Amino acid sequence: MFINRPIPGPKKKVKMEIKIKSLKFDADERLIGYAEKKVARLEKFFDNSGVAELTLSLLHEPENKNAQLRLHIPGEDLVIERQAKTFEEAVTECVDLMKEKLTRAVEKRFDK
């Protein structure tokens, strides 16, 4: 009889997949690099794999730079959307608020 079992050992950390979309404009490499760097910091707050989708778009308002960060984690989707004068400000605000929201979601999951 043959039983296939995983070999015990250190777990490999699965990296978060980051998808960035820009609507109504073409994002340059500097902005994409900045956004990837900021969103990648969320991996510290959640130990399982997940998918982060960042959508950058232009609006018709004075603070016309919009960033929407959607985090798909097992069992839940978390969404934060912010507007600012620059995309960098909007992305930073989204990531900072997502850290808090993600921390609350993980704590709630472990309280059950």
Steps between C-alpha positions, in 0.01 A plus 500: 500500500632843402391817679598836362560744786664839496848512642506705821719804488491876495202652325568698189344841513270560205532852364198718450402553139474870413300623199507866401257655250490857375177639356479804269882544495826307456691460825875543475753253643583728795137508616457125451820430695390729782157336519644145497744589777225647720246219442765230557533622860157351573655151490634559852147525637360182345688170485294321232501561130267761363443719198525878516341702220583868478298709253622852424267739316443865419186686609349835398532653848779726637655211690474287192738213574313192622644175639294194587672215682320165508652217702371148437580279797349159570142551615490877462554795264621829646463825304636851562462795263659844532533822298792741518695760303764242402488126440779450753291661776192296404696172496668575833166579666344181359785282624504661847124451542520146360762410764251594773209324329707187435622491861139520625390225259782266610428567870129434444581173327715381793242608761248249365 
